[in-house]
């Protein structure tokens, strides 16, 4: 009796070919077995193994695709938060992994101009705060030195000087950003404050309580002081420095938003980082 020879194990390439012949060409396991001289039971078993292997591969690809999609979403969310910060939207809460995603995006895009822009953007904001503080000190000096306000303070209007300082600081901030701010014609008003008294207010800023007998005269004094200080403020070098810094922040912000838009709208970030799915 002749000794049976054991055939070598079926290679993955062969069982995948049998699966293709079965599914795409419509060949039955007996046909495949006859053509390749294998036992039909072996062919059926190997076709089933090939199907299981395909399902595993597809499942892994699905998991990897989902992981990549979530990873890209995390990077895009970071870009969205940066964009909101640059746009001045402070109501967007940062993610718990905000710093980690920042490092990850930098690994993906190490040569992006975003990083130098962001550094300069933060420096400019610090510079703007310093210039605003410098300007407010000048406003305070000018308001306290104005002798026209001395009579009002002596008459009990203790709030008039701090009120003027606060509202002029607000005006400078508004003008430097391109807004109109308050105007003396519409926003300097008196309001009833009990019998025989009124409150003087310029926009949000309370100037103090005064008796109705002197109200119009005191109001005109405050109007003249405000008019003079507002006019001179626009000519101060400190104000022009603030205006230039704000304009530079605006220009840099537009460049930053353009770079971030590529990340936000492309939805796929090139490169790799240590958090990329394997």
CSV table of C-alpha atoms in Angstrom, one decimal:
chain,number,residue,atom,x,y,z
A,1,UNK,CA,0.0,0.0,0.0
A,2,UNK,CA,1.4,3.3,-1.1
A,3,UNK,CA,2.2,5.8,1.7
A,4,UNK,CA,0.1,8.9,1.7
A,5,UNK,CA,2.0,12.1,1.5
A,6,UNK,CA,0.8,15.0,3.7
A,7,UNK,CA,0.3,18.2,1.7
A,8,UNK,CA,1.9,21.3,3.1
A,9,UNK,CA,-0.3,23.8,5.0
A,10,UNK,CA,-2.5,26.0,2.9
A,11,UNK,CA,-0.9,29.4,2.4
A,12,UNK,CA,-3.0,32.5,3.1
A,13,UNK,CA,-2.5,33.7,-0.5
A,14,UNK,CA,-4.1,30.4,-1.8
A,15,UNK,CA,-7.1,30.5,0.5
A,16,UNK,CA,-7.7,34.1,-0.4
A,17,UNK,CA,-7.6,33.1,-4.1
A,18,UNK,CA,-10.1,30.3,-3.5
A,19,UNK,CA,-12.4,32.8,-1.8
A,20,UNK,CA,-12.1,35.2,-4.8
A,21,UNK,CA,-12.8,32.3,-7.2
A,22,UNK,CA,-15.9,31.4,-5.1
A,23,UNK,CA,-17.3,34.9,-4.7
A,24,UNK,CA,-16.3,36.7,-7.8
A,25,UNK,CA,-16.1,33.8,-10.4
A,26,UNK,CA,-18.9,31.8,-8.9
A,27,UNK,CA,-16.8,28.6,-8.7
A,28,UNK,CA,-18.1,26.0,-6.2
A,29,UNK,CA,-15.8,24.3,-3.7
A,30,UNK,CA,-15.9,21.0,-5.6
A,31,UNK,CA,-14.8,22.8,-8.8
A,32,UNK,CA,-12.0,24.5,-7.1
A,33,UNK,CA,-11.0,21.3,-5.4
A,34,UNK,CA,-11.0,19.4,-8.7
A,35,UNK,CA,-9.0,22.1,-10.5
A,36,UNK,CA,-6.3,22.4,-7.8
A,37,UNK,CA,-6.4,18.7,-6.7
A,38,UNK,CA,-7.4,19.3,-3.1
A,39,UNK,CA,-9.9,17.6,-1.0
A,40,UNK,CA,-13.2,19.5,-1.2
A,41,UNK,CA,-13.4,19.6,2.6
A,42,UNK,CA,-10.1,21.4,2.7
A,43,UNK,CA,-11.3,23.9,0.2
A,44,UNK,CA,-14.5,24.6,2.1
A,45,UNK,CA,-12.7,25.0,5.4
A,46,UNK,CA,-10.0,27.3,3.9
A,47,UNK,CA,-12.7,29.5,2.2
A,48,UNK,CA,-14.4,29.9,5.6
A,49,UNK,CA,-11.0,30.7,7.2
A,50,UNK,CA,-10.4,33.3,4.5
A,51,UNK,CA,-13.8,34.9,5.2
A,52,UNK,CA,-13.0,35.1,8.9
A,53,UNK,CA,-9.6,36.7,8.2
A,54,UNK,CA,-11.3,39.2,6.0
A,55,UNK,CA,-13.8,40.1,8.7
A,56,UNK,CA,-11.0,40.6,11.2
A,57,UNK,CA,-9.1,42.8,8.8
A,58,UNK,CA,-12.2,44.9,8.0
A,59,UNK,CA,-13.0,45.2,11.7
A,60,UNK,CA,-9.4,46.4,12.4
A,61,UNK,CA,-9.6,48.9,9.5
A,62,UNK,CA,-12.9,50.2,10.9
A,63,UNK,CA,-11.4,50.6,14.4
A,64,UNK,CA,-8.4,52.4,12.9
A,65,UNK,CA,-10.5,54.6,10.7
A,66,UNK,CA,-12.7,55.6,13.7
A,67,UNK,CA,-9.6,56.2,15.9
A,68,UNK,CA,-8.1,58.4,13.1
A,69,UNK,CA,-11.3,60.4,12.7
A,70,UNK,CA,-11.5,61.0,16.5
A,71,UNK,CA,-7.8,62.0,16.5
A,72,UNK,CA,-8.3,64.5,13.7
A,73,UNK,CA,-11.4,65.8,15.5
A,74,UNK,CA,-9.3,66.4,18.6
A,75,UNK,CA,-6.8,68.4,16.5
A,76,UNK,CA,-9.5,70.3,14.8
A,77,UNK,CA,-11.2,71.1,18.1
A,78,UNK,CA,-7.9,72.6,19.3
A,79,UNK,CA,-7.7,74.7,16.2
A,80,UNK,CA,-11.3,75.8,16.8
A,81,UNK,CA,-10.4,76.9,20.3
A,82,UNK,CA,-7.4,78.8,19.1
A,83,UNK,CA,-9.6,80.5,16.4
A,84,UNK,CA,-12.2,81.4,19.0
A,85,UNK,CA,-9.5,82.9,21.3
A,86,UNK,CA,-8.1,84.9,18.4
A,87,UNK,CA,-11.6,86.1,17.4
A,88,UNK,CA,-12.2,87.3,21.0
A,89,UNK,CA,-14.8,84.7,21.9
A,90,UNK,CA,-14.1,84.0,25.6
A,91,UNK,CA,-17.1,81.8,26.2
A,92,UNK,CA,-15.5,78.7,24.6
A,93,UNK,CA,-14.3,76.4,27.4
A,94,UNK,CA,-10.9,74.8,26.9
A,95,UNK,CA,-10.6,71.0,26.7
A,96,UNK,CA,-9.0,69.1,29.6
A,97,UNK,CA,-6.4,68.0,27.0
A,98,UNK,CA,-5.8,71.5,25.6
A,99,UNK,CA,-2.1,71.5,26.3
A,100,UNK,CA,-1.6,67.9,25.0
A,101,UNK,CA,-3.4,68.7,21.8
A,102,UNK,CA,-1.3,71.8,21.3
A,103,UNK,CA,1.8,69.7,21.6
A,104,UNK,CA,0.3,67.1,19.3
A,105,UNK,CA,-0.6,69.6,16.6
A,106,UNK,CA,2.9,71.1,16.8
A,107,UNK,CA,4.3,67.6,16.2
A,108,UNK,CA,2.1,67.2,13.1
A,109,UNK,CA,3.0,70.7,11.8
A,110,UNK,CA,6.4,71.6,13.2
A,111,UNK,CA,7.2,74.1,10.4
A,112,UNK,CA,3.8,75.8,10.4
A,113,UNK,CA,3.9,79.6,10.9
A,114,UNK,CA,1.1,79.2,13.5
A,115,UNK,CA,3.7,78.8,16.3
A,116,UNK,CA,5.7,82.0,15.6
A,117,UNK,CA,2.4,83.9,15.0
A,118,UNK,CA,1.0,82.7,18.3
A,119,UNK,CA,4.1,83.7,20.2
A,120,UNK,CA,4.0,87.1,18.7
A,121,UNK,CA,0.3,87.4,19.2
A,122,UNK,CA,0.6,86.8,22.9
A,123,UNK,CA,3.5,89.2,23.2
A,124,UNK,CA,1.4,91.9,21.4
A,125,UNK,CA,-1.4,91.4,23.8
A,126,UNK,CA,0.9,91.8,26.7
A,127,UNK,CA,2.2,95.0,25.1
A,128,UNK,CA,-1.3,96.2,24.5
A,129,UNK,CA,-2.2,95.8,28.2
A,130,UNK,CA,1.0,97.7,29.2
A,131,UNK,CA,0.2,100.5,26.8
A,132,UNK,CA,-3.4,100.7,28.1
A,133,UNK,CA,-2.1,100.9,31.7
A,134,UNK,CA,0.3,103.6,30.7
A,135,UNK,CA,-2.5,105.6,29.0
A,136,UNK,CA,-4.7,105.2,32.0
A,137,UNK,CA,-2.0,106.7,34.2
A,138,UNK,CA,-1.8,109.7,31.9
A,139,UNK,CA,-5.6,110.1,32.0
A,140,UNK,CA,-5.5,110.0,35.8
A,141,UNK,CA,-2.8,112.6,35.9
A,142,UNK,CA,-4.7,114.9,33.6
A,143,UNK,CA,-8.0,114.5,35.3
A,144,UNK,CA,-6.6,115.1,38.8
A,145,UNK,CA,-4.7,118.1,37.6
A,146,UNK,CA,-7.7,119.8,36.0
A,147,UNK,CA,-8.7,122.7,38.3
A,148,UNK,CA,-12.2,122.9,36.9
A,149,UNK,CA,-13.0,119.7,38.8
A,150,UNK,CA,-11.8,121.0,42.1
A,151,UNK,CA,-15.0,123.0,42.6
A,152,UNK,CA,-17.1,119.9,41.9
A,153,UNK,CA,-15.1,117.7,44.3
A,154,UNK,CA,-15.4,120.4,47.0
A,155,UNK,CA,-19.2,120.4,46.4
A,156,UNK,CA,-19.3,116.7,47.3
A,157,UNK,CA,-19.0,115.1,43.8
A,158,UNK,CA,-16.2,112.8,44.9
A,159,UNK,CA,-17.0,110.3,42.1
A,160,UNK,CA,-16.5,112.8,39.3
A,161,UNK,CA,-12.7,112.3,39.0
A,162,UNK,CA,-12.7,108.5,39.1
A,163,UNK,CA,-15.7,108.5,36.9
A,164,UNK,CA,-13.9,110.6,34.2
A,165,UNK,CA,-10.8,108.4,34.5
A,166,UNK,CA,-12.8,105.2,34.0
A,167,UNK,CA,-14.8,106.4,31.1
A,168,UNK,CA,-11.9,108.0,29.2
A,169,UNK,CA,-9.9,104.7,29.6
A,170,UNK,CA,-13.0,103.0,28.1
A,171,UNK,CA,-13.1,105.5,25.3
A,172,UNK,CA,-9.5,105.0,24.5
A,173,UNK,CA,-10.0,101.2,24.3
A,174,UNK,CA,-13.0,101.6,22.1
A,175,UNK,CA,-11.4,104.1,19.7
A,176,UNK,CA,-8.2,102.0,19.4
A,177,UNK,CA,-10.3,99.0,18.2
A,178,UNK,CA,-12.2,101.1,15.7
A,179,UNK,CA,-15.4,101.6,17.6
A,180,UNK,CA,-17.1,105.0,18.1
A,181,UNK,CA,-17.5,104.8,21.8
A,182,UNK,CA,-19.7,107.2,23.8
A,183,UNK,CA,-20.6,110.7,22.7
A,184,UNK,CA,-21.3,113.8,24.9
A,185,UNK,CA,-24.4,114.8,23.1
A,186,UNK,CA,-26.3,111.6,23.7
A,187,UNK,CA,-24.6,109.8,26.5
A,188,UNK,CA,-24.0,112.6,29.1
A,189,UNK,CA,-27.3,112.6,31.1
A,190,UNK,CA,-28.7,113.5,34.5
A,191,UNK,CA,-31.2,111.2,36.2
A,192,UNK,CA,-33.4,111.8,39.3
A,193,UNK,CA,-31.8,110.8,42.6
A,194,UNK,CA,-34.4,111.8,45.1
A,195,UNK,CA,-36.1,115.1,45.9
A,196,UNK,CA,-33.8,118.0,45.0
A,197,UNK,CA,-31.0,115.8,43.6
A,198,UNK,CA,-29.9,114.3,40.3
A,199,UNK,CA,-27.1,111.8,39.3
A,200,UNK,CA,-24.8,112.7,36.4
A,201,UNK,CA,-23.8,109.8,34.2
A,202,UNK,CA,-21.7,109.4,31.1
A,203,UNK,CA,-22.6,106.1,29.5
A,204,UNK,CA,-21.9,103.5,32.2
A,205,UNK,CA,-19.8,105.9,34.3
A,206,UNK,CA,-21.4,107.6,37.3
A,207,UNK,CA,-20.1,111.1,37.9
A,208,UNK,CA,-21.8,111.8,41.2
A,209,UNK,CA,-24.8,113.1,42.9
A,210,UNK,CA,-25.6,116.9,42.9
A,211,UNK,CA,-28.4,119.2,43.8
A,212,UNK,CA,-30.8,120.3,41.0
A,213,UNK,CA,-29.9,124.0,41.7
A,214,UNK,CA,-26.3,123.5,40.4
A,215,UNK,CA,-27.0,120.6,38.1
A,216,UNK,CA,-26.9,122.3,34.8
A,217,UNK,CA,-23.8,124.4,35.6
A,218,UNK,CA,-21.9,121.3,37.0
A,219,UNK,CA,-23.0,119.3,34.0
A,220,UNK,CA,-21.5,121.9,31.7
A,221,UNK,CA,-18.2,121.9,33.6
A,222,UNK,CA,-18.0,118.1,33.3
A,223,UNK,CA,-18.9,118.3,29.6
A,224,UNK,CA,-16.2,120.8,28.9
A,225,UNK,CA,-13.6,118.8,30.8
A,226,UNK,CA,-14.6,115.6,29.0
A,227,UNK,CA,-14.6,117.4,25.6
A,228,UNK,CA,-11.1,118.8,26.2
A,229,UNK,CA,-9.6,115.5,27.5
A,230,UNK,CA,-11.2,113.4,24.8
A,231,UNK,CA,-9.8,115.7,22.1
A,232,UNK,CA,-6.3,115.8,23.6
A,233,UNK,CA,-6.3,112.1,24.3
A,234,UNK,CA,-6.4,111.3,20.6
A,235,UNK,CA,-3.2,113.3,20.1
A,236,UNK,CA,-1.2,111.7,22.8
A,237,UNK,CA,1.7,109.5,21.8
A,238,UNK,CA,0.7,106.9,24.3
A,239,UNK,CA,-2.7,106.6,22.5
A,240,UNK,CA,-1.1,106.3,19.1
A,241,UNK,CA,1.2,103.6,20.4
A,242,UNK,CA,-1.9,101.7,21.7
A,243,UNK,CA,-3.7,102.1,18.4
A,244,UNK,CA,-0.7,100.8,16.5
A,245,UNK,CA,-0.4,97.7,18.7
A,246,UNK,CA,-4.1,97.0,18.4
A,247,UNK,CA,-3.8,97.3,14.6
A,248,UNK,CA,-0.9,94.9,14.6
A,249,UNK,CA,-2.8,92.4,16.7
A,250,UNK,CA,-5.6,92.6,14.1
A,251,UNK,CA,-3.3,92.0,11.2
A,252,UNK,CA,-1.6,89.1,12.9
A,253,UNK,CA,-4.9,87.6,14.0
A,254,UNK,CA,-6.1,87.5,10.4
A,255,UNK,CA,-3.0,85.6,9.3
A,256,UNK,CA,-3.4,83.2,12.2
A,257,UNK,CA,-7.1,82.5,11.4
A,258,UNK,CA,-6.1,81.8,7.7
A,259,UNK,CA,-3.6,79.2,8.9
A,260,UNK,CA,-6.1,77.7,11.3
A,261,UNK,CA,-8.8,77.6,8.7
A,262,UNK,CA,-6.7,75.1,6.7
A,263,UNK,CA,-6.7,72.7,9.6
A,264,UNK,CA,-10.4,73.3,10.5
A,265,UNK,CA,-11.7,73.0,7.0
A,266,UNK,CA,-9.4,70.4,5.5
A,267,UNK,CA,-10.3,68.0,8.3
A,268,UNK,CA,-7.2,65.9,7.8
A,269,UNK,CA,-3.9,67.0,9.4
A,270,UNK,CA,-0.6,65.8,7.7
A,271,UNK,CA,2.3,64.4,9.7
A,272,UNK,CA,2.3,62.3,12.8
A,273,UNK,CA,2.4,62.7,16.6
A,274,UNK,CA,2.8,60.4,19.5
A,275,UNK,CA,-1.0,60.2,19.9
A,276,UNK,CA,-1.7,59.0,16.3
A,277,UNK,CA,-3.4,55.6,16.2
A,278,UNK,CA,-1.0,52.9,15.3
